[in-house]
Amino acid sequence: MTTPQHPAPPQHAPQQAPQPPAGAPAYAHQAHQAPGPQAGYWPGQAPGGGYVSPIPIRRATLADALLSEWTKIRSVRSTVWTLGVMVLLVVGIGLLVAIGFDSAGDAMQGGSPLFVGFFGLLLGIICVITLGVLTISSEYGTGLIRTTLTACPNRGRVLAAKATVFFLLTFTIMLLCTVLVSMAGWALLEDQSSVDPSADVWLRATVGVSLYTAALGLVALAVGTLLRHSAGAITVMLGVVLLPLVLAMFMATEALSDVRKAFFDYSIPNQLAAFYATSSDPVSGPGGWTPLAIVAGVAAVALGGAYASLAKRDA
C-alpha cells in the first residue's frame, strides 16, 4: 500500500520593490524604501528607524530653573525700566537731600547723616513691589506660564527659582544704591553732624535696608501669584504700604489711640526709618533688626500660600 503523495507548495520568488517607470529620476525609487539603521537619514537614528535625540538627556535640576528665570527676568523691558527708575529715585533723591542739608548749614545737628537715604527709599520700594508682582503675573497675562510649567512641572521649583532670582537681583542693586547714598551723605554732612554712626548703623542703613526691601518684594511676588493679575496685585501691595499710615492719621479720638499707635509703629515707612536710628534716637515701635525679622516672617507665610495656590490651581 502506498501513501498518497501531496504536492509540494509552490515556491514564491522574493518580492521586489516596484521599479520606477522609465525616465523617472533616480531618487524616486529611494522614496519607497523605509530608512534602515545604516541609512544615515538623521543624527541619532536608532536601529529600526526610530529617533534618539543627539542631545544628552538628564534630569532637570533647580539650577536649570534658576538659569531659565534669570534669562527671562533680564531679557524683558519691564525689569530694565523698573530697576532703572528705582536707582534714579533712591540715588537721585538721596543725593539731592544730602546737598540740601549741606546747603542748610547746621540742619543735621543731632541726626545721622545716613538718614538722607530714607527719602529716596520710600519711593524706591514702589518699584520693587511692581517688579515683584510682574515677575510672575506677566506670565499669566501673556500665557507664558503654561510653557514654564510644561518645561518644569515641579511648581515648587518654579516658584523657588523665581523668588531666588528676584531676591538676589533686587538685593544686589539696592545694596549698591544704599552704599552710594550713605557714603555721599557721610562725605557731605560729616562736619555738620554731631552723630558718628556705629558699624551697626552703617550695616543696617545698607545691608539691612536692602534685605528689607527685597523681602518686601517677595511678598509682592507671592501676592501676584495668588491674584494672577498685575494691576490688582500692585494695588493690594500699595495698600499694604500706605493704608496703615493713612488710617492712623484719621484716628483722632482717644478711644482709638492704641490702634493709631500700632498702625504708626508697624507701618512700613516707620520700620524703614528704624534702620537709620542711632542709639540716641527715640524709636517708636520695633527697632534694630526687628523690622527685618517681621517682613521675613510675612514673606515666608505669603510664599507658602502662593505655593499652595500654584500647586492646586491650573495654569
Short mmCIF file of C-alpha atoms in Angstrom, two decimals:
data_model
loop_
_atom_site.label_atom_id
_atom_site.label_comp_id
_atom_site.label_asym_id
_atom_site.label_seq_id
_atom_site.Cartn_x
_atom_site.Cartn_y
_atom_site.Cartn_z
CA MET A 1 0.00 0.00 0.00
CA THR A 2 1.45 3.31 -1.00
CA THR A 3 0.96 6.60 0.88
CA PRO A 4 -0.52 9.41 -1.16
CA GLN A 5 1.91 12.00 -2.26
CA HIS A 6 0.95 15.63 -1.54
CA PRO A 7 2.06 18.19 -3.99
CA ALA A 8 4.86 20.42 -2.79
CA PRO A 9 3.85 24.01 -2.04
CA PRO A 10 4.69 26.42 -4.79
CA GLN A 11 7.88 28.36 -4.38
CA HIS A 12 7.30 32.14 -4.48
CA ALA A 13 10.02 34.38 -5.67
CA PRO A 14 11.03 37.11 -3.21
CA GLN A 15 9.05 40.25 -3.72
CA GLN A 16 10.92 43.13 -5.13
CA ALA A 17 10.18 46.78 -4.64
CA PRO A 18 8.36 48.29 -7.55
CA GLN A 19 10.67 49.83 -10.09
CA PRO A 20 10.15 53.43 -11.15
CA PRO A 21 8.89 53.96 -14.66
CA ALA A 22 11.33 54.65 -17.42
CA GLY A 23 12.58 58.20 -17.40
CA ALA A 24 11.82 58.79 -13.68
CA PRO A 25 14.61 60.38 -11.61
CA ALA A 26 16.92 58.06 -9.73
CA TYR A 27 15.77 59.20 -6.29
CA ALA A 28 12.15 58.20 -6.96
CA HIS A 29 12.96 54.57 -6.13
CA GLN A 30 14.57 55.59 -2.83
CA ALA A 31 11.37 57.27 -1.63
CA HIS A 32 9.67 53.84 -1.34
CA GLN A 33 12.39 52.39 0.87
CA ALA A 34 11.98 52.54 4.65
CA PRO A 35 15.05 54.09 6.26
CA GLY A 36 17.20 51.41 7.84
CA PRO A 37 19.72 51.69 10.64
CA GLN A 38 22.52 52.35 8.18
CA ALA A 39 20.65 54.82 6.02
CA GLY A 40 22.02 57.83 7.92
CA TYR A 41 18.95 59.97 7.33
CA TRP A 42 19.41 61.97 10.58
CA PRO A 43 21.78 62.07 13.53
CA GLY A 44 20.90 59.80 16.40
CA GLN A 45 18.83 57.35 14.36
CA ALA A 46 18.14 54.19 16.32
CA PRO A 47 18.15 50.68 14.81
CA GLY A 48 14.80 50.04 13.17
CA GLY A 49 14.24 53.59 12.04
CA GLY A 50 13.39 55.27 15.38
CA TYR A 51 14.79 58.59 16.59
CA VAL A 52 17.07 59.24 19.51
CA SER A 53 17.94 62.86 20.29
CA PRO A 54 21.64 63.62 19.94
CA ILE A 55 21.30 65.99 22.94
CA PRO A 56 22.21 64.22 26.19
CA ILE A 57 19.11 63.63 28.34
CA ARG A 58 19.40 64.28 32.08
CA ARG A 59 17.09 65.12 34.94
CA ALA A 60 16.27 68.82 35.30
CA THR A 61 17.51 70.48 38.48
CA LEU A 62 16.93 73.69 40.41
CA ALA A 63 19.99 75.16 38.67
CA ASP A 64 18.22 74.76 35.32
CA ALA A 65 15.14 76.57 36.66
CA LEU A 66 17.32 79.35 38.07
CA LEU A 67 19.06 79.80 34.72
CA SER A 68 15.70 79.91 32.95
CA GLU A 69 14.28 82.53 35.33
CA TRP A 70 17.45 84.62 35.11
CA THR A 71 17.19 84.59 31.31
CA LYS A 72 13.56 85.68 31.48
CA ILE A 73 13.93 88.42 34.07
CA ARG A 74 16.92 90.06 32.38
CA SER A 75 15.51 89.90 28.87
CA VAL A 76 12.22 91.78 29.43
CA ARG A 77 11.96 95.56 29.26
CA SER A 78 9.92 95.87 32.43
CA THR A 79 12.90 94.75 34.51
CA VAL A 80 15.24 97.32 32.99
CA TRP A 81 12.75 100.17 33.29
CA THR A 82 11.59 99.31 36.82
CA LEU A 83 15.06 98.86 38.25
CA GLY A 84 16.33 101.89 36.35
CA VAL A 85 13.64 104.10 37.87
CA MET A 86 14.38 102.60 41.29
CA VAL A 87 18.08 103.51 41.01
CA LEU A 88 17.16 107.00 39.84
CA LEU A 89 14.81 107.56 42.77
CA VAL A 90 16.97 106.08 45.53
CA VAL A 91 20.25 107.61 44.42
CA GLY A 92 18.90 110.82 42.92
CA ILE A 93 16.63 111.84 45.78
CA GLY A 94 19.19 110.75 48.35
CA LEU A 95 21.89 112.93 46.80
CA LEU A 96 19.50 115.89 46.45
CA VAL A 97 18.54 115.66 50.13
CA ALA A 98 22.19 115.44 51.15
CA ILE A 99 23.05 118.50 49.08
CA GLY A 100 20.07 120.35 50.53
CA PHE A 101 21.11 119.61 54.11
CA ASP A 102 24.66 120.61 53.26
CA SER A 103 23.43 123.97 51.98
CA ALA A 104 21.35 124.49 55.14
CA GLY A 105 24.42 124.53 57.36
CA ASP A 106 23.56 123.07 60.77
CA ALA A 107 20.36 121.27 59.68
CA MET A 108 21.83 117.86 60.50
CA GLN A 109 22.79 118.64 64.11
CA GLY A 110 21.65 115.72 66.24
CA GLY A 111 20.78 113.48 63.29
CA SER A 112 22.63 110.73 61.48
CA PRO A 113 24.00 111.75 58.05
CA LEU A 114 22.98 108.33 56.75
CA PHE A 115 19.31 109.24 57.16
CA VAL A 116 19.36 111.06 53.81
CA GLY A 117 18.89 107.68 52.09
CA PHE A 118 15.47 107.21 53.70
CA PHE A 119 13.66 109.72 51.48
CA GLY A 120 14.52 108.13 48.17
CA LEU A 121 13.90 104.69 49.59
CA LEU A 122 10.25 105.49 50.29
CA LEU A 123 9.64 105.86 46.55
CA GLY A 124 12.11 103.16 45.54
CA ILE A 125 10.13 100.43 47.29
CA ILE A 126 7.22 101.08 44.92
CA CYS A 127 9.46 99.99 42.04
CA VAL A 128 10.50 96.88 43.98
CA ILE A 129 6.85 96.00 44.63
CA THR A 130 5.98 96.49 40.96
CA LEU A 131 8.81 94.27 39.75
CA GLY A 132 7.95 91.59 42.31
CA VAL A 133 4.38 91.41 41.03
CA LEU A 134 5.39 91.45 37.36
CA THR A 135 7.91 88.63 37.86
CA ILE A 136 5.05 86.13 37.78
CA SER A 137 1.83 87.98 36.93
CA SER A 138 3.14 88.99 33.49
CA GLU A 139 3.43 85.30 32.60
CA TYR A 140 -0.21 84.78 33.46
CA GLY A 141 -1.15 87.76 31.31
CA THR A 142 0.74 86.51 28.25
CA GLY A 143 0.10 82.78 28.75
CA LEU A 144 3.82 82.04 29.12
CA ILE A 145 3.10 80.38 32.46
CA ARG A 146 1.79 77.33 30.56
CA THR A 147 5.11 76.96 28.78
CA THR A 148 7.00 77.45 32.04
CA LEU A 149 5.02 74.78 33.87
CA THR A 150 5.24 72.40 30.91
CA ALA A 151 9.02 72.71 30.83
CA CYS A 152 9.22 72.38 34.62
CA PRO A 153 6.16 70.57 36.05
CA ASN A 154 7.54 70.88 39.59
CA ARG A 155 5.70 74.04 40.61
CA GLY A 156 7.54 74.42 43.87
CA ARG A 157 10.81 74.54 41.93
CA VAL A 158 9.40 77.21 39.60
CA LEU A 159 8.30 79.42 42.49
CA ALA A 160 11.58 78.90 44.34
CA ALA A 161 13.59 79.82 41.23
CA LYS A 162 11.55 82.97 40.62
CA ALA A 163 11.83 84.06 44.26
CA THR A 164 15.58 83.38 44.42
CA VAL A 165 16.44 85.22 41.20
CA PHE A 166 14.23 88.19 42.07
CA PHE A 167 15.54 88.44 45.64
CA LEU A 168 19.22 88.31 44.67
CA LEU A 169 18.81 90.78 41.81
CA THR A 170 16.84 93.30 43.88
CA PHE A 171 19.09 92.96 46.92
CA THR A 172 22.27 93.46 44.90
CA ILE A 173 21.09 96.59 43.09
CA MET A 174 19.53 98.09 46.22
CA LEU A 175 22.71 97.43 48.17
CA LEU A 176 24.79 99.30 45.60
CA CYS A 177 22.36 102.23 45.74
CA THR A 178 22.24 102.46 49.54
CA VAL A 179 26.02 102.20 49.87
CA LEU A 180 26.48 105.00 47.34
CA VAL A 181 23.93 107.28 49.03
CA SER A 182 25.25 106.55 52.53
CA MET A 183 28.83 107.32 51.51
CA ALA A 184 27.75 110.53 49.77
CA GLY A 185 25.71 111.63 52.78
CA TRP A 186 28.60 110.92 55.12
CA ALA A 187 31.06 112.80 52.92
CA LEU A 188 28.83 115.88 52.64
CA LEU A 189 27.45 116.03 56.18
CA GLU A 190 30.20 114.59 58.35
CA ASP A 191 31.32 118.02 59.58
CA GLN A 192 27.77 119.22 60.23
CA SER A 193 26.51 116.22 62.20
CA SER A 194 27.34 115.54 65.82
CA VAL A 195 26.42 111.87 65.41
CA ASP A 196 29.09 109.35 64.43
CA PRO A 197 27.24 106.28 63.10
CA SER A 198 28.46 102.99 64.51
CA ALA A 199 29.24 99.93 62.43
CA ASP A 200 25.82 98.50 63.28
CA VAL A 201 24.10 101.66 62.00
CA TRP A 202 26.12 101.51 58.76
CA LEU A 203 25.20 97.84 58.35
CA ARG A 204 21.52 98.47 58.95
CA ALA A 205 21.44 101.50 56.64
CA THR A 206 22.89 99.47 53.77
CA VAL A 207 22.57 95.69 54.12
CA GLY A 208 19.56 95.79 56.44
CA VAL A 209 17.56 98.17 54.25
CA SER A 210 18.41 96.17 51.12
CA LEU A 211 17.33 92.90 52.72
CA TYR A 212 14.10 94.51 53.94
CA THR A 213 13.10 95.88 50.54
CA ALA A 214 13.98 92.62 48.76
CA ALA A 215 11.88 90.65 51.27
CA LEU A 216 9.02 93.10 50.75
CA GLY A 217 9.35 92.37 47.03
CA LEU A 218 8.93 88.66 47.80
CA VAL A 219 5.62 89.47 49.48
CA ALA A 220 4.61 91.26 46.28
CA LEU A 221 5.65 88.22 44.21
CA ALA A 222 3.50 85.99 46.42
CA VAL A 223 0.51 88.33 46.08
CA GLY A 224 0.99 88.31 42.30
CA THR A 225 0.95 84.51 42.37
CA LEU A 226 -2.26 84.48 44.39
CA LEU A 227 -4.14 87.09 42.36
CA ARG A 228 -2.62 86.39 38.91
CA HIS A 229 -3.39 89.98 37.91
CA SER A 230 -0.75 92.70 37.71
CA ALA A 231 -2.87 95.77 38.42
CA GLY A 232 -4.81 94.11 41.23
CA ALA A 233 -1.69 92.77 42.96
CA ILE A 234 0.15 96.12 42.72
CA THR A 235 -2.90 97.89 44.16
CA VAL A 236 -3.05 95.47 47.09
CA MET A 237 0.65 95.97 47.84
CA LEU A 238 0.36 99.76 47.69
CA GLY A 239 -2.46 99.44 50.21
CA VAL A 240 -0.25 97.35 52.47
CA VAL A 241 2.47 100.01 52.32
CA LEU A 242 0.38 103.17 52.64
CA LEU A 243 -3.00 102.29 54.15
CA PRO A 244 -1.94 101.75 57.81
CA LEU A 245 -0.24 105.15 57.89
CA VAL A 246 -3.19 106.90 56.22
CA LEU A 247 -5.73 105.27 58.52
CA ALA A 248 -3.72 106.24 61.59
CA MET A 249 -3.85 109.89 60.56
CA PHE A 250 -7.63 109.88 60.73
CA MET A 251 -7.89 108.16 64.11
CA ALA A 252 -8.06 111.31 66.21
CA THR A 253 -10.30 110.01 69.00
CA GLU A 254 -8.88 108.92 72.33
CA ALA A 255 -10.65 105.56 72.12
CA LEU A 256 -8.58 104.62 69.09
CA SER A 257 -5.26 105.87 70.43
CA ASP A 258 -3.84 102.37 70.91
CA VAL A 259 -4.87 101.32 67.42
CA ARG A 260 -3.45 104.55 65.98
CA LYS A 261 -0.13 103.98 67.73
CA ALA A 262 0.06 100.39 66.49
CA PHE A 263 -0.62 101.49 62.91
CA PHE A 264 2.10 104.13 63.14
CA ASP A 265 4.64 101.83 64.81
CA TYR A 266 4.23 98.91 62.43
CA SER A 267 3.74 100.86 59.21
CA ILE A 268 6.35 100.15 56.57
CA PRO A 269 7.71 103.74 56.43
CA ASN A 270 8.25 103.69 60.20
CA GLN A 271 10.01 100.32 60.03
CA LEU A 272 12.29 101.64 57.29
CA ALA A 273 13.14 104.69 59.39
CA ALA A 274 14.11 102.40 62.28
CA PHE A 275 17.05 101.07 60.23
CA TYR A 276 18.66 104.54 60.30
CA ALA A 277 18.12 105.18 64.01
CA THR A 278 21.13 105.55 66.28
CA SER A 279 21.38 104.72 69.96
CA SER A 280 20.44 108.31 70.88
CA ASP A 281 17.34 108.44 68.67
CA PRO A 282 13.95 107.73 70.25
CA VAL A 283 12.43 104.73 68.45
CA SER A 284 8.68 104.18 68.37
CA GLY A 285 7.81 100.62 67.52
CA PRO A 286 10.18 97.82 66.50
CA GLY A 287 13.80 98.92 66.25
CA GLY A 288 17.17 97.47 65.32
CA TRP A 289 16.89 94.37 63.16
CA THR A 290 13.35 93.54 64.33
CA PRO A 291 11.63 95.00 61.22
CA LEU A 292 13.67 92.64 59.05
CA ALA A 293 12.50 89.66 61.10
CA ILE A 294 8.89 90.83 60.76
CA VAL A 295 8.95 91.21 56.98
CA ALA A 296 10.84 87.92 56.61
CA GLY A 297 8.11 86.12 58.53
CA VAL A 298 5.39 87.77 56.44
CA ALA A 299 7.23 86.83 53.24
CA ALA A 300 7.55 83.19 54.36
CA VAL A 301 3.82 82.94 55.09
CA ALA A 302 2.90 84.67 51.83
CA LEU A 303 5.16 82.41 49.76
CA GLY A 304 3.70 79.36 51.50
CA GLY A 305 0.22 80.46 50.47
CA ALA A 306 1.45 81.19 46.95
CA TYR A 307 2.90 77.69 46.64
CA ALA A 308 -0.34 76.10 47.86
CA SER A 309 -2.29 78.12 45.31
CA LEU A 310 0.15 77.36 42.48
CA ALA A 311 0.13 73.64 43.24
CA LYS A 312 -3.65 73.28 43.31
CA ARG A 313 -4.85 75.59 40.55
CA ASP A 314 -4.47 75.09 36.82
CA ALA A 315 -2.29 77.42 34.82
#
